[in-house]
PDB file of C-alpha atoms and ligand atoms in Angstrom:
ATOM      1  CA  UNK X 142      -0.432 -25.662   8.850  1.00 92.00           C
ATOM      2  CA  UNK X 143      -0.818 -29.452   8.446  1.00 97.00           C
ATOM      3  CA  UNK X 144      -0.138 -31.408   5.283  1.00 97.00           C
ATOM      4  CA  UNK X 145      -2.665 -33.773   3.756  1.00 98.00           C
ATOM      5  CA  UNK X 146      -2.085 -37.476   3.249  1.00 98.00           C
ATOM      6  CA  UNK X 147      -4.791 -39.095   1.140  1.00 98.00           C
ATOM      7  CA  UNK X 148      -5.563 -42.754   1.916  1.00 98.00           C
ATOM      8  CA  UNK X 149      -6.591 -44.490  -1.354  1.00 98.00           C
ATOM      9  CA  UNK X 150      -7.690 -47.880   0.088  1.00 97.00           C
ATOM     10  CA  UNK X 151     -11.358 -47.357  -0.842  1.00 97.00           C
ATOM     11  CA  UNK X 152     -10.515 -46.833  -4.553  1.00 98.00           C
ATOM     12  CA  UNK X 153      -9.302 -50.426  -4.349  1.00 98.00           C
ATOM     13  CA  UNK X 154     -12.479 -51.385  -2.314  1.00 97.00           C
ATOM     14  CA  UNK X 155     -14.500 -50.419  -5.438  1.00 97.00           C
ATOM     15  CA  UNK X 156     -12.219 -52.383  -7.759  1.00 97.00           C
ATOM     16  CA  UNK X 157     -12.540 -55.399  -5.476  1.00 96.00           C
ATOM     17  CA  UNK X 158     -16.264 -55.259  -5.608  1.00 96.00           C
ATOM     18  CA  UNK X 159     -15.862 -56.802  -9.088  1.00 96.00           C
ATOM     19  CA  UNK X 160     -12.350 -58.233  -8.698  1.00 94.00           C
ATOM     20  CA  UNK X 161     -11.402 -56.580 -12.087  1.00 94.00           C
ATOM     21  CA  UNK X 162      -9.029 -53.776 -12.904  1.00 95.00           C
ATOM     22  CA  UNK X 163     -10.912 -50.536 -12.348  1.00 96.00           C
ATOM     23  CA  UNK X 164     -10.803 -48.135 -10.764  1.00 97.00           C
ATOM     24  CA  UNK X 165      -6.967 -48.294 -10.544  1.00 98.00           C
ATOM     25  CA  UNK X 166      -5.794 -47.026  -7.102  1.00 98.00           C
ATOM     26  CA  UNK X 167      -2.402 -46.006  -8.544  1.00 98.00           C
ATOM     27  CA  UNK X 168      -4.040 -43.875 -11.191  1.00 98.00           C
ATOM     28  CA  UNK X 169      -6.194 -42.354  -8.453  1.00 98.00           C
ATOM     29  CA  UNK X 170      -3.098 -41.730  -6.320  1.00 98.00           C
ATOM     30  CA  UNK X 171      -1.423 -39.883  -9.160  1.00 98.00           C
ATOM     31  CA  UNK X 172      -4.546 -37.782  -9.538  1.00 98.00           C
ATOM     32  CA  UNK X 173      -4.464 -36.972  -5.796  1.00 98.00           C
ATOM     33  CA  UNK X 174      -0.790 -35.968  -6.217  1.00 98.00           C
ATOM     34  CA  UNK X 175      -1.710 -33.625  -9.019  1.00 98.00           C
ATOM     35  CA  UNK X 176      -4.511 -32.125  -6.923  1.00 98.00           C
ATOM     36  CA  UNK X 177      -2.156 -31.204  -4.153  1.00 98.00           C
ATOM     37  CA  UNK X 178      -1.932 -34.222  -1.795  1.00 98.00           C
ATOM     38  CA  UNK X 179       1.315 -34.219   0.187  1.00 98.00           C
ATOM     39  CA  UNK X 180       1.491 -37.924   0.562  1.00 98.00           C
ATOM     40  CA  UNK X 181      -0.443 -41.077  -0.312  1.00 98.00           C
ATOM     41  CA  UNK X 182      -1.337 -43.724   2.177  1.00 98.00           C
ATOM     42  CA  UNK X 183      -2.260 -47.312   1.355  1.00 98.00           C
ATOM     43  CA  UNK X 184      -3.005 -50.147   3.831  1.00 97.00           C
ATOM     44  CA  UNK X 185      -1.715 -53.532   2.693  1.00 97.00           C
ATOM     45  CA  UNK X 186      -3.906 -55.723   4.884  1.00 95.00           C
ATOM     46  CA  UNK X 187      -3.133 -59.341   5.601  1.00 94.00           C
ATOM     47  CA  UNK X 188      -6.434 -60.375   3.943  1.00 93.00           C
ATOM     48  CA  UNK X 189      -5.701 -58.160   0.917  1.00 95.00           C
ATOM     49  CA  UNK X 190      -9.358 -56.966   1.019  1.00 93.00           C
ATOM     50  CA  UNK X 191      -8.494 -53.756  -0.938  1.00 95.00           C
ATOM     51  CA  UNK X 192      -4.879 -52.880  -1.627  1.00 97.00           C
ATOM     52  CA  UNK X 193      -2.846 -55.662  -3.206  1.00 97.00           C
ATOM     53  CA  UNK X 194       0.940 -56.384  -3.331  1.00 97.00           C
ATOM     54  CA  UNK X 195       1.243 -55.137  -6.919  1.00 98.00           C
ATOM     55  CA  UNK X 196      -0.449 -51.828  -5.938  1.00 98.00           C
ATOM     56  CA  UNK X 197       2.161 -50.982  -3.332  1.00 98.00           C
ATOM     57  CA  UNK X 198       4.995 -51.923  -5.739  1.00 98.00           C
ATOM     58  CA  UNK X 199       3.597 -49.491  -8.335  1.00 98.00           C
ATOM     59  CA  UNK X 200       2.861 -46.743  -5.800  1.00 98.00           C
ATOM     60  CA  UNK X 201       6.526 -46.925  -4.652  1.00 98.00           C
ATOM     61  CA  UNK X 202       7.688 -46.687  -8.234  1.00 98.00           C
ATOM     62  CA  UNK X 203       5.313 -44.115  -9.646  1.00 98.00           C
ATOM     63  CA  UNK X 204       4.738 -41.492  -6.938  1.00 98.00           C
ATOM     64  CA  UNK X 205       6.788 -38.434  -6.714  1.00 98.00           C
ATOM     65  CA  UNK X 206       5.296 -37.456  -3.331  1.00 98.00           C
ATOM     66  CA  UNK X 207       5.876 -39.515  -0.130  1.00 98.00           C
ATOM     67  CA  UNK X 208       4.392 -43.037  -0.041  1.00 98.00           C
ATOM     68  CA  UNK X 209       3.230 -44.000   3.397  1.00 98.00           C
ATOM     69  CA  UNK X 210       2.560 -47.682   3.653  1.00 98.00           C
ATOM     70  CA  UNK X 211       0.064 -48.485   6.412  1.00 98.00           C
ATOM     71  CA  UNK X 212       0.615 -51.920   7.827  1.00 97.00           C
ATOM     72  CA  UNK X 213       0.366 -54.417  10.701  1.00 95.00           C
ATOM     73  CA  UNK X 214       3.519 -55.995  12.229  1.00 95.00           C
ATOM     74  CA  UNK X 215       2.521 -59.463  10.931  1.00 95.00           C
ATOM     75  CA  UNK X 216       5.908 -60.993   9.830  1.00 96.00           C
ATOM     76  CA  UNK X 217       4.757 -61.489   6.179  1.00 96.00           C
ATOM     77  CA  UNK X 218       3.862 -57.780   5.860  1.00 97.00           C
ATOM     78  CA  UNK X 219       7.075 -56.657   7.610  1.00 98.00           C
ATOM     79  CA  UNK X 220       9.057 -58.801   5.019  1.00 98.00           C
ATOM     80  CA  UNK X 221       7.219 -57.035   2.229  1.00 98.00           C
ATOM     81  CA  UNK X 222       7.901 -53.554   3.645  1.00 98.00           C
ATOM     82  CA  UNK X 223      11.550 -54.428   4.142  1.00 98.00           C
ATOM     83  CA  UNK X 224      11.859 -55.419   0.514  1.00 98.00           C
ATOM     84  CA  UNK X 225       9.785 -52.462  -0.822  1.00 98.00           C
ATOM     85  CA  UNK X 226      11.322 -49.819   1.446  1.00 97.00           C
ATOM     86  CA  UNK X 227       8.555 -47.196   1.276  1.00 97.00           C
ATOM     87  CA  UNK X 228       9.553 -43.702   2.527  1.00 96.00           C
ATOM     88  CA  UNK X 229       7.334 -44.064   5.575  1.00 98.00           C
ATOM     89  CA  UNK X 230       5.429 -46.894   7.186  1.00 98.00           C
ATOM     90  CA  UNK X 231       2.584 -46.409   9.640  1.00 98.00           C
ATOM     91  CA  UNK X 232       2.065 -49.323  11.983  1.00 97.00           C
ATOM     92  CA  UNK X 233      -1.495 -50.066  12.970  1.00 96.00           C
ATOM     93  CA  UNK X 234      -3.353 -52.848  14.853  1.00 94.00           C
ATOM     94  CA  UNK X 235      -5.264 -55.121  12.506  1.00 85.00           C
ATOM     95  CA  UNK X 236      -8.195 -57.515  13.105  1.00 80.00           C
ATOM     96  CA  UNK X 237      -9.768 -59.494  10.272  1.00 74.00           C
ATOM     97  CA  UNK X 238     -13.261 -58.933  11.495  1.00 76.00           C
ATOM     98  CA  UNK X 239     -13.009 -55.087  11.672  1.00 76.00           C
ATOM     99  CA  UNK X 240     -14.430 -52.820   8.923  1.00 80.00           C
ATOM    100  CA  UNK X 241     -11.658 -50.345   9.464  1.00 75.00           C
ATOM    101  CA  UNK X 242      -8.776 -49.768  11.982  1.00 72.00           C
ATOM    102  CA  UNK X 243     -10.788 -49.583  15.135  1.00 76.00           C
ATOM    103  CA  UNK X 244      -8.280 -48.371  17.745  1.00 83.00           C
ATOM    104  CA  UNK X 245      -4.642 -47.411  18.235  1.00 93.00           C
ATOM    105  CA  UNK X 246      -1.692 -49.781  18.800  1.00 96.00           C
ATOM    106  CA  UNK X 247      -1.199 -51.003  22.290  1.00 95.00           C
ATOM    107  CA  UNK X 248       2.492 -50.031  22.402  1.00 96.00           C
ATOM    108  CA  UNK X 249       2.780 -51.021  26.004  1.00 95.00           C
ATOM    109  CA  UNK X 250       1.321 -54.524  25.619  1.00 94.00           C
ATOM    110  CA  UNK X 251       3.024 -55.165  22.264  1.00 94.00           C
ATOM    111  CA  UNK X 252       6.361 -53.525  23.088  1.00 96.00           C
ATOM    112  CA  UNK X 253       8.585 -56.559  22.392  1.00 96.00           C
ATOM    113  CA  UNK X 254       6.934 -57.486  19.070  1.00 96.00           C
ATOM    114  CA  UNK X 255       6.986 -53.847  18.003  1.00 97.00           C
ATOM    115  CA  UNK X 256      10.618 -53.481  18.940  1.00 97.00           C
ATOM    116  CA  UNK X 257      11.675 -56.370  16.730  1.00 96.00           C
ATOM    117  CA  UNK X 258       9.505 -55.206  13.808  1.00 97.00           C
ATOM    118  CA  UNK X 259      10.590 -51.559  14.129  1.00 97.00           C
ATOM    119  CA  UNK X 260      14.291 -52.444  14.371  1.00 96.00           C
ATOM    120  CA  UNK X 261      14.040 -54.500  11.111  1.00 96.00           C
ATOM    121  CA  UNK X 262      12.407 -51.635   9.236  1.00 97.00           C
ATOM    122  CA  UNK X 263      14.590 -48.847  10.655  1.00 96.00           C
ATOM    123  CA  UNK X 264      17.526 -50.899   9.496  1.00 97.00           C
ATOM    124  CA  UNK X 265      16.132 -50.643   6.031  1.00 97.00           C
ATOM    125  CA  UNK X 266      15.864 -46.859   6.253  1.00 96.00           C
ATOM    126  CA  UNK X 267      12.095 -46.711   6.579  1.00 97.00           C
ATOM    127  CA  UNK X 268      10.728 -43.764   8.560  1.00 97.00           C
ATOM    128  CA  UNK X 269       8.244 -45.169  11.121  1.00 98.00           C
ATOM    129  CA  UNK X 270       5.012 -43.859  12.515  1.00 98.00           C
ATOM    130  CA  UNK X 271       2.879 -45.473  15.210  1.00 98.00           C
ATOM    131  CA  UNK X 272      -0.967 -45.128  15.059  1.00 97.00           C
ATOM    132  CA  UNK X 273      -1.904 -44.605  18.754  1.00 97.00           C
ATOM    133  CA  UNK X 274      -4.571 -43.112  20.965  1.00 97.00           C
ATOM    134  CA  UNK X 275      -3.681 -39.656  22.226  1.00 97.00           C
ATOM    135  CA  UNK X 276      -2.454 -41.061  25.473  1.00 96.00           C
ATOM    136  CA  UNK X 277       0.572 -40.128  27.474  1.00 97.00           C
ATOM    137  CA  UNK X 278       1.646 -43.673  28.386  1.00 96.00           C
ATOM    138  CA  UNK X 279       1.414 -44.804  24.690  1.00 97.00           C
ATOM    139  CA  UNK X 280       3.434 -41.722  23.661  1.00 97.00           C
ATOM    140  CA  UNK X 281       6.169 -42.482  26.260  1.00 97.00           C
ATOM    141  CA  UNK X 282       6.473 -46.088  25.069  1.00 96.00           C
ATOM    142  CA  UNK X 283       6.656 -44.885  21.432  1.00 97.00           C
ATOM    143  CA  UNK X 284       9.652 -42.719  22.340  1.00 96.00           C
ATOM    144  CA  UNK X 285      11.258 -45.713  24.071  1.00 95.00           C
ATOM    145  CA  UNK X 286      11.080 -47.551  20.755  1.00 95.00           C
ATOM    146  CA  UNK X 287      13.056 -44.808  19.027  1.00 95.00           C
ATOM    147  CA  UNK X 288      10.116 -44.007  16.591  1.00 97.00           C
ATOM    148  CA  UNK X 289       9.974 -40.385  15.604  1.00 97.00           C
ATOM    149  CA  UNK X 290       6.341 -40.078  14.420  1.00 98.00           C
ATOM    150  CA  UNK X 291       2.996 -40.723  16.031  1.00 98.00           C
ATOM    151  CA  UNK X 292      -0.417 -40.587  14.339  1.00 98.00           C
ATOM    152  CA  UNK X 293      -3.197 -39.977  16.809  1.00 98.00           C
ATOM    153  CA  UNK X 294      -6.421 -41.924  16.249  1.00 97.00           C
ATOM    154  CA  UNK X 295      -9.169 -39.320  15.885  1.00 98.00           C
ATOM    155  CA  UNK X 296     -12.045 -41.878  15.947  1.00 96.00           C
ATOM    156  CA  UNK X 297     -13.345 -40.813  19.394  1.00 97.00           C
ATOM    157  CA  UNK X 298     -13.392 -37.189  18.290  1.00 98.00           C
ATOM    158  CA  UNK X 299     -14.992 -37.966  14.948  1.00 97.00           C
ATOM    159  CA  UNK X 300     -17.802 -40.141  16.374  1.00 97.00           C
ATOM    160  CA  UNK X 301     -18.554 -37.930  19.420  1.00 97.00           C
ATOM    161  CA  UNK X 302     -22.197 -36.909  19.394  1.00 96.00           C
ATOM    162  CA  UNK X 303     -22.419 -33.979  21.744  1.00 97.00           C
ATOM    163  CA  UNK X 304     -20.513 -30.704  21.723  1.00 97.00           C
ATOM    164  CA  UNK X 305     -19.238 -31.510  25.253  1.00 97.00           C
ATOM    165  CA  UNK X 306     -17.627 -34.754  24.216  1.00 97.00           C
ATOM    166  CA  UNK X 307     -16.338 -33.189  20.901  1.00 98.00           C
ATOM    167  CA  UNK X 308     -14.701 -30.415  22.954  1.00 98.00           C
ATOM    168  CA  UNK X 309     -13.245 -32.958  25.376  1.00 98.00           C
ATOM    169  CA  UNK X 310     -11.798 -35.085  22.654  1.00 98.00           C
ATOM    170  CA  UNK X 311     -10.408 -32.056  20.842  1.00 98.00           C
ATOM    171  CA  UNK X 312      -8.813 -30.947  24.124  1.00 98.00           C
ATOM    172  CA  UNK X 313      -7.224 -34.346  24.582  1.00 98.00           C
ATOM    173  CA  UNK X 314      -5.749 -34.275  21.072  1.00 98.00           C
ATOM    174  CA  UNK X 315      -4.474 -30.720  21.646  1.00 98.00           C
ATOM    175  CA  UNK X 316      -2.801 -31.488  24.986  1.00 98.00           C
ATOM    176  CA  UNK X 317      -1.235 -34.731  23.769  1.00 98.00           C
ATOM    177  CA  UNK X 318       0.002 -33.059  20.611  1.00 98.00           C
ATOM    178  CA  UNK X 319       1.787 -30.502  22.734  1.00 98.00           C
ATOM    179  CA  UNK X 320       3.228 -33.218  24.966  1.00 98.00           C
ATOM    180  CA  UNK X 321       4.445 -35.339  22.022  1.00 98.00           C
ATOM    181  CA  UNK X 322       5.958 -32.286  20.277  1.00 98.00           C
ATOM    182  CA  UNK X 323       7.738 -31.262  23.398  1.00 98.00           C
ATOM    183  CA  UNK X 324       9.336 -34.758  23.412  1.00 97.00           C
ATOM    184  CA  UNK X 325      10.553 -34.144  19.887  1.00 97.00           C
ATOM    185  CA  UNK X 326       7.937 -36.273  18.018  1.00 98.00           C
ATOM    186  CA  UNK X 327       6.271 -35.407  14.756  1.00 98.00           C
ATOM    187  CA  UNK X 328       2.508 -35.587  15.278  1.00 98.00           C
ATOM    188  CA  UNK X 329      -0.039 -36.665  12.664  1.00 98.00           C
ATOM    189  CA  UNK X 330      -3.732 -37.526  13.051  1.00 98.00           C
ATOM    190  CA  UNK X 331      -6.449 -39.319  11.207  1.00 98.00           C
ATOM    191  CA  UNK X 332      -9.502 -41.576  11.134  1.00 97.00           C
ATOM    192  CA  UNK X 333     -13.045 -40.549  10.581  1.00 97.00           C
ATOM    193  CA  UNK X 334     -12.110 -36.997   9.521  1.00 98.00           C
ATOM    194  CA  UNK X 335     -14.675 -35.447   7.248  1.00 98.00           C
ATOM    195  CA  UNK X 336     -15.381 -32.118   5.510  1.00 98.00           C
ATOM    196  CA  UNK X 337     -17.215 -30.842   8.525  1.00 97.00           C
ATOM    197  CA  UNK X 338     -14.944 -31.938  11.341  1.00 97.00           C
ATOM    198  CA  UNK X 339     -11.380 -31.729   9.910  1.00 98.00           C
ATOM    199  CA  UNK X 340     -10.694 -27.981  10.415  1.00 97.00           C
ATOM    200  CA  UNK X 341     -10.571 -28.018  14.245  1.00 97.00           C
ATOM    201  CA  UNK X 342      -7.987 -30.789  14.184  1.00 98.00           C
ATOM    202  CA  UNK X 343      -6.016 -28.938  11.508  1.00 98.00           C
ATOM    203  CA  UNK X 344      -5.880 -25.893  13.858  1.00 97.00           C
ATOM    204  CA  UNK X 345      -4.254 -27.808  16.698  1.00 98.00           C
ATOM    205  CA  UNK X 346      -0.808 -26.186  17.231  1.00 98.00           C
ATOM    206  CA  UNK X 347       2.033 -28.494  16.143  1.00 98.00           C
ATOM    207  CA  UNK X 348      -0.080 -30.824  13.974  1.00 98.00           C
ATOM    208  CA  UNK X 349       2.020 -31.948  11.067  1.00 98.00           C
ATOM    209  CA  UNK X 350      -0.183 -34.002   8.761  1.00 98.00           C
ATOM    210  CA  UNK X 351      -3.734 -35.298   8.480  1.00 98.00           C
ATOM    211  CA  UNK X 352      -4.326 -38.666   6.899  1.00 98.00           C
ATOM    212  CA  UNK X 353      -7.794 -38.876   5.360  1.00 98.00           C
ATOM    213  CA  UNK X 354      -9.381 -41.571   3.208  1.00 98.00           C
ATOM    214  CA  UNK X 355     -13.048 -42.559   3.186  1.00 98.00           C
ATOM    215  CA  UNK X 356     -14.591 -39.065   3.228  1.00 98.00           C
ATOM    216  CA  UNK X 357     -12.458 -37.916   0.262  1.00 98.00           C
ATOM    217  CA  UNK X 358     -13.134 -40.974  -1.854  1.00 98.00           C
ATOM    218  CA  UNK X 359     -16.866 -40.783  -0.948  1.00 98.00           C
ATOM    219  CA  UNK X 360     -17.096 -37.094  -1.911  1.00 98.00           C
ATOM    220  CA  UNK X 361     -15.074 -37.805  -5.151  1.00 98.00           C
ATOM    221  CA  UNK X 362     -17.973 -40.017  -6.278  1.00 97.00           C
ATOM    222  CA  UNK X 363     -20.152 -36.913  -6.483  1.00 98.00           C
ATOM    223  CA  UNK X 364     -17.683 -34.100  -7.345  1.00 98.00           C
ATOM    224  CA  UNK X 365     -14.622 -35.928  -8.811  1.00 98.00           C
ATOM    225  CA  UNK X 366     -11.313 -36.758  -7.138  1.00 98.00           C
ATOM    226  CA  UNK X 367      -9.542 -33.520  -8.166  1.00 98.00           C
ATOM    227  CA  UNK X 368     -12.153 -31.234  -6.499  1.00 98.00           C
ATOM    228  CA  UNK X 369     -12.535 -33.635  -3.484  1.00 98.00           C
ATOM    229  CA  UNK X 370      -8.761 -33.521  -2.766  1.00 98.00           C
ATOM    230  CA  UNK X 371      -8.465 -29.782  -3.379  1.00 98.00           C
ATOM    231  CA  UNK X 372     -11.382 -29.033  -1.053  1.00 98.00           C
ATOM    232  CA  UNK X 373      -9.943 -31.176   1.753  1.00 98.00           C
ATOM    233  CA  UNK X 374      -6.442 -29.753   1.175  1.00 97.00           C
ATOM    234  CA  UNK X 375      -7.848 -26.292   2.081  1.00 97.00           C
ATOM    235  CA  UNK X 376      -9.554 -27.589   5.200  1.00 97.00           C
ATOM    236  CA  UNK X 377      -6.554 -29.606   6.301  1.00 96.00           C
ATOM    237  CA  UNK X 378      -4.454 -26.438   6.257  1.00 92.00           C
ATOM    238  CA  UNK X 379      -6.951 -24.547   8.313  1.00 91.00           C
ATOM    239  CA  UNK X 380      -8.873 -22.764   5.683  1.00 89.00           C
ATOM    240  CA  UNK X 381     -12.501 -22.784   4.803  1.00 86.00           C
ATOM    241  CA  UNK X 382     -13.724 -24.663   1.578  1.00 77.00           C
TER     242      UNK X 382
HETATM  243  N1  PXP G  70      -4.941 -43.166   9.407  1.00 63.12           N
HETATM  244  C1  PXP G  70      -4.850 -44.458   9.692  1.00 63.12           C
HETATM  245  C2  PXP G  70      -3.713 -45.050  10.461  1.00 63.12           C
HETATM  246  C3  PXP G  70      -5.922 -45.321   9.327  1.00 63.12           C
HETATM  247  O1  PXP G  70      -5.921 -46.664   9.616  1.00 63.12           O
HETATM  248  C4  PXP G  70      -6.987 -44.814   8.579  1.00 63.12           C
HETATM  249  C5  PXP G  70      -8.041 -45.799   8.030  1.00 63.12           C
HETATM  250  O2  PXP G  70      -7.565 -46.569   7.010  1.00 63.12           O
HETATM  251  C6  PXP G  70      -6.989 -43.510   8.257  1.00 63.12           C
HETATM  252  C7  PXP G  70      -5.925 -42.642   8.725  1.00 63.12           C
HETATM  253  C8  PXP G  70      -8.036 -42.864   7.360  1.00 63.12           C
HETATM  254  O3  PXP G  70      -9.312 -43.031   7.971  1.00 63.12           O
HETATM  255  P1  PXP G  70     -10.569 -42.596   7.173  1.00 63.12           P
HETATM  256  O4  PXP G  70     -10.728 -43.533   6.042  1.00 63.12           O
HETATM  257  O5  PXP G  70     -11.687 -42.802   8.184  1.00 63.12           O
HETATM  258  O6  PXP G  70     -10.412 -41.229   6.758  1.00 63.12           O
END
């Protein structure tokens, strides 16, 4: 059953609302670790709108569980990753105007740029994951890059409004997970997963890890971080909370 990666970006979003020191995303990450999170994800955006450079340095140093640095392939950020050497880096597309990561990477269109960035990070021993749509052509190009992990963007599933579309999106995720697994890839998924839509994705055979941020931090405001993580941990492993 899948592992749970907790994305702590929105703890930093609250901090940045006042540009002061609290809440501390690293302290929150350590609480998530204690509550049973399998990994911590933080996105160091080029505009530093939430997570900052010092946060990722501290996360790398203080976490006992896997630190997964979410990042674009902007040269400045790749340089930081190469110096920091997180256990894992998840490469995502990034646009300044977006509220959140809106789509998957275009591995086909960005192949050359990705190849250069991936080679630099692989040389530094960083395990790479590409955030892509559940699409065969994108999976094939990921394999061609020598990257061993994909994370499927679950946004279309999460925002689907009718049961027909939800079923169609879930089917696509299921079929593409089987395809990627048969090609030897590790398959993760995330984006827009909430307490009421995570379980079906967790039940997809071969799914390795779900990365979830906004819904956990939002729920934590009402019930506390420990309970919010523990409840999602149960759902992410296919149980009922
Ligand atoms: N995975 C990736 C690659 C993401 O970009 C995000 C959003 O930061 C997430 C997972 C988590 O999405 P959400 O905050 O909607 O749970």
